[in-house]
mmCIF file of C-alpha atoms in Angstrom:
data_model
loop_
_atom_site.group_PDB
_atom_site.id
_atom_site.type_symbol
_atom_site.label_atom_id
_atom_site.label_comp_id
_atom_site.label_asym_id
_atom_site.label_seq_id
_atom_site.Cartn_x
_atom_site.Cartn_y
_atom_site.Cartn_z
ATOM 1 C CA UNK A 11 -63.441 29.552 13.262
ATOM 2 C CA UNK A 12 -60.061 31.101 11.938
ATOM 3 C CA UNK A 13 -57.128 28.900 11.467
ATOM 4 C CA UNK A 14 -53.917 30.597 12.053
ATOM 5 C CA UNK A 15 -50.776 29.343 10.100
ATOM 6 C CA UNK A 16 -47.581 29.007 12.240
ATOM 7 C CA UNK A 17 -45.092 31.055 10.621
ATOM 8 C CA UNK A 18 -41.208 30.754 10.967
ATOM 9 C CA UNK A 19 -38.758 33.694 11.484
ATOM 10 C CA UNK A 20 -37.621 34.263 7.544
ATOM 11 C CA UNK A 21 -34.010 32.804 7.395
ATOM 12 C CA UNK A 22 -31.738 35.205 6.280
ATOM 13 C CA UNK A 23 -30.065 34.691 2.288
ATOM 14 C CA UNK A 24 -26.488 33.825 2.250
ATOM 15 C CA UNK A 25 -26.048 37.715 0.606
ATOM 16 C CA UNK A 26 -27.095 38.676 3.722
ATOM 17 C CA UNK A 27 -25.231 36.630 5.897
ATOM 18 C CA UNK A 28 -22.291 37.323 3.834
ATOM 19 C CA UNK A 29 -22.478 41.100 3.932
ATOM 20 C CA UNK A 30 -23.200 41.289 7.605
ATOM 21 C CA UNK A 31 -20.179 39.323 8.523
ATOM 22 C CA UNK A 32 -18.434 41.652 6.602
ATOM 23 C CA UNK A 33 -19.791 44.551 8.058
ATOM 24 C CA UNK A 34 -19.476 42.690 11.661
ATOM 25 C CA UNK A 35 -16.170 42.734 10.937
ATOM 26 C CA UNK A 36 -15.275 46.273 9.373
ATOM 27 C CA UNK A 37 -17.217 47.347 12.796
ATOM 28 C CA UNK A 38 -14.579 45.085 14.906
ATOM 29 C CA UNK A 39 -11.600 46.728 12.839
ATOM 30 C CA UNK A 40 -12.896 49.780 13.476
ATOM 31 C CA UNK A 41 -13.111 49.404 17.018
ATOM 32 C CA UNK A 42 -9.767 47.562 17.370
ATOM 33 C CA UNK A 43 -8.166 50.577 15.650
ATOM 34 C CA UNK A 44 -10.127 52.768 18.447
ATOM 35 C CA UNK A 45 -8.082 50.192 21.329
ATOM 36 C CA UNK A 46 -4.653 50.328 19.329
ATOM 37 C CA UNK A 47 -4.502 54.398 19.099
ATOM 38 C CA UNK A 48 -5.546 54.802 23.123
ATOM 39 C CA UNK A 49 -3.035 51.858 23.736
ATOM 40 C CA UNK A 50 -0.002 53.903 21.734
ATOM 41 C CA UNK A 51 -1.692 56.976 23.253
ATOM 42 C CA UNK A 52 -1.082 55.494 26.497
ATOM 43 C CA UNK A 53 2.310 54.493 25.822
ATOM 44 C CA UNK A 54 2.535 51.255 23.953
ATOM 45 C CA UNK A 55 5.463 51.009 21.730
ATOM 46 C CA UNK A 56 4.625 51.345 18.123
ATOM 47 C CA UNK A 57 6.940 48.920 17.514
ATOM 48 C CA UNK A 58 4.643 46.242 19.172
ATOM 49 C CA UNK A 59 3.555 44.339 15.781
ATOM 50 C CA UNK A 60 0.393 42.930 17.229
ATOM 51 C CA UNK A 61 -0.949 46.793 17.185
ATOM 52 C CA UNK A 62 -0.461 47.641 13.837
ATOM 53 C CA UNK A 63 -3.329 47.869 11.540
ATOM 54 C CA UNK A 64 -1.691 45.269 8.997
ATOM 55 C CA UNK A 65 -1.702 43.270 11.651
ATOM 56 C CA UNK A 66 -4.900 42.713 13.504
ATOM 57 C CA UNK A 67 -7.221 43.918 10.414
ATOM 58 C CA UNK A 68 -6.813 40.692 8.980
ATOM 59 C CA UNK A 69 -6.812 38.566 12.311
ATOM 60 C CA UNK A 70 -9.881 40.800 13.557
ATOM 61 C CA UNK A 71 -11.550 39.580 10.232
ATOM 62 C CA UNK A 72 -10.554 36.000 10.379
ATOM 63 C CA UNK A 73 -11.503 35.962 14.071
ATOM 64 C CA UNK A 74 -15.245 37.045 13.108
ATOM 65 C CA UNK A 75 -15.474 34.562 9.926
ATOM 66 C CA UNK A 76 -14.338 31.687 11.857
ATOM 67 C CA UNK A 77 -16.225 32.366 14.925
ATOM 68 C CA UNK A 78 -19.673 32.337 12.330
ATOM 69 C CA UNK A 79 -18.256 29.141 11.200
ATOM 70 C CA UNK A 80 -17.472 27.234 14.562
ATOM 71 C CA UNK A 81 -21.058 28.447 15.229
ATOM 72 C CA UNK A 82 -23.007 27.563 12.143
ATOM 73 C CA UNK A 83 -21.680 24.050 13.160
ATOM 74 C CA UNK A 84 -22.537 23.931 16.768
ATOM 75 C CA UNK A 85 -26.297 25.183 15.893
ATOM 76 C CA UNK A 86 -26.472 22.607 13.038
ATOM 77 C CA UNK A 87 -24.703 20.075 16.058
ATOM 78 C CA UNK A 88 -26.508 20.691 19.630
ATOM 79 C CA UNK A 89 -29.765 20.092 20.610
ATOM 80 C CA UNK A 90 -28.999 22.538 23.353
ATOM 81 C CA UNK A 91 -27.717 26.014 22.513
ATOM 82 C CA UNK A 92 -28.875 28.540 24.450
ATOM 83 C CA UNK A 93 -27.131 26.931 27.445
ATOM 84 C CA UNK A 94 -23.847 25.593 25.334
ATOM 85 C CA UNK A 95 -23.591 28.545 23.482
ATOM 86 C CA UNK A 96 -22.458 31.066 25.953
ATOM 87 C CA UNK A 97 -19.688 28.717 27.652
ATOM 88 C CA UNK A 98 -18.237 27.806 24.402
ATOM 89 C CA UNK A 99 -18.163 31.640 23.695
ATOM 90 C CA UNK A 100 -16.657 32.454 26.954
ATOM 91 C CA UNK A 101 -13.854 29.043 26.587
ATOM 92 C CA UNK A 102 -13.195 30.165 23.086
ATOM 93 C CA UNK A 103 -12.553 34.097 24.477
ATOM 94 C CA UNK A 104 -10.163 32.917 27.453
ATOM 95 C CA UNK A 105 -8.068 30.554 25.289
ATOM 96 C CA UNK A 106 -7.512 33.356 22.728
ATOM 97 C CA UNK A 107 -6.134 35.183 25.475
ATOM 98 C CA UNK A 108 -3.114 32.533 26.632
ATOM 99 C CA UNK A 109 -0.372 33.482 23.079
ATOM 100 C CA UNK A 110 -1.028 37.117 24.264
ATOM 101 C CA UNK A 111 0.148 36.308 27.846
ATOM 102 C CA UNK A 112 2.912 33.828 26.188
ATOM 103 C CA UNK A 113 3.584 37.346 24.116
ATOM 104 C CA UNK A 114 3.897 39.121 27.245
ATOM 105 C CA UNK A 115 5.876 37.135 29.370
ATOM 106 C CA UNK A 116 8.093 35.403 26.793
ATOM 107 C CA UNK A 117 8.745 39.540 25.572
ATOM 108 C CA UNK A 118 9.685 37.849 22.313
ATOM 109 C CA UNK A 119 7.775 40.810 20.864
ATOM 110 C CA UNK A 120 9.568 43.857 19.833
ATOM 111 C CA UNK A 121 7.995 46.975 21.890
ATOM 112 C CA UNK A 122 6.396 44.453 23.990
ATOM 113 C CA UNK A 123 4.939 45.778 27.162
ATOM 114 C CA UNK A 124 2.272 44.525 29.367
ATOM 115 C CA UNK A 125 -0.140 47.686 28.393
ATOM 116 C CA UNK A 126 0.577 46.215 25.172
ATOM 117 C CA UNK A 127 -0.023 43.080 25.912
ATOM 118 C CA UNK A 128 -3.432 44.240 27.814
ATOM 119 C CA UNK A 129 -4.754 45.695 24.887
ATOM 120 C CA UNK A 130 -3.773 42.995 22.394
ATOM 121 C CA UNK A 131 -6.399 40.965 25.278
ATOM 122 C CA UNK A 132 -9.368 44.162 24.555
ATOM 123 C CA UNK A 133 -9.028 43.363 21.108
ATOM 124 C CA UNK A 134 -10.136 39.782 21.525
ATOM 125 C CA UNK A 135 -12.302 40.716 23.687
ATOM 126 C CA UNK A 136 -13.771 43.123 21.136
ATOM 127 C CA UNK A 137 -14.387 40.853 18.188
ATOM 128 C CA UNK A 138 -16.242 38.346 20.671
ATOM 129 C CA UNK A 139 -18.377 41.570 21.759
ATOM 130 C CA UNK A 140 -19.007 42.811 17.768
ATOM 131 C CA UNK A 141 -19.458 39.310 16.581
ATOM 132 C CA UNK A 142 -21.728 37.421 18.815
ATOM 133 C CA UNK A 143 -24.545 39.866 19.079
ATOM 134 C CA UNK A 144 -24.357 39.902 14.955
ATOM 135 C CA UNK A 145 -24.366 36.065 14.692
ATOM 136 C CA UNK A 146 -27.987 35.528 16.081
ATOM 137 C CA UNK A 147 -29.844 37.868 13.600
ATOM 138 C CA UNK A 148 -27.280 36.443 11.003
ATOM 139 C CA UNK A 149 -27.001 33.130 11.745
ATOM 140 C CA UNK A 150 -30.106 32.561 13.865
ATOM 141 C CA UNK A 151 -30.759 29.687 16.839
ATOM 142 C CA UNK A 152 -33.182 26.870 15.574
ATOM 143 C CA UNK A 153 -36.376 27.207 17.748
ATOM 144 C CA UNK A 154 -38.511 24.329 19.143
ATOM 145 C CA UNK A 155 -40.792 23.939 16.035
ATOM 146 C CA UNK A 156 -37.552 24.184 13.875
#
């Protein structure tokens, strides 16, 4: 009679974790950069701040490092992720989206411009599309033996 031993998925080390949030997020820049040059392509003023690489490199980056972090906390937290998860992901999403709209209809911007605007909204959209698929190999869901 064989006795099979019940093996976990190996946990990845925090080098790992480390360099694939940083690679998660070079991959979001990268992309972002991709929706800022087809936004000034289109006609976006260049003067729009929010479009410049100095300015959503580093929010791109602290968007993906705080979204690991908010959820390393609700794994470690809920007893029900796979259904929490995806709402808090979606909640999170729309209310990054509200100081763009303040952005555009305030037009306290400089070169502000609803196409602008709209692709200011892609590039949220953009980390939570780059990040979330990295965070379960990186950050993996407990399972039901965990």
């Amino acid at each position: 009679m064989s006795h099979q031993l019940a093996t976990r998925p190996a946990r990845p080390s925090g080098l790992v974790v480390t360099g694939g949030l940083f690679g998660t997020a070079a991959v979001a820049v990268g992309l972002n950069a991709v929706v800022a040059a087809i936004a000034h392509a289109a006609g976006a003023s260049h003067d729009f701040q929010p479009l410049q690489f100095s300015a959503y490199a580093p929010f791109t980056v602290f968007g993906v490092l705080v979204g690991a972090a908010g959820w390393a906390i609700v794994r470690a937290r809920s007893a029900r992720l796979s259904g929490l998860l995806p709402i808090l992901v979606l909640v999170v999403v729309i209310l990054s989206l509200i100081p763009d709209i303040l952005v555009g209809v305030s037009d306290s911007q400089p070169g502000t411009s609803w196409g602008a605007v709209v692709a200011l909204m892609v590039m949220h959209v953009v980390v939570a599309a780059v990040a979330v698929p990295a965070y379960h190999p990186l950050l993996p869901l407990p399972t039901a033996e965990d």
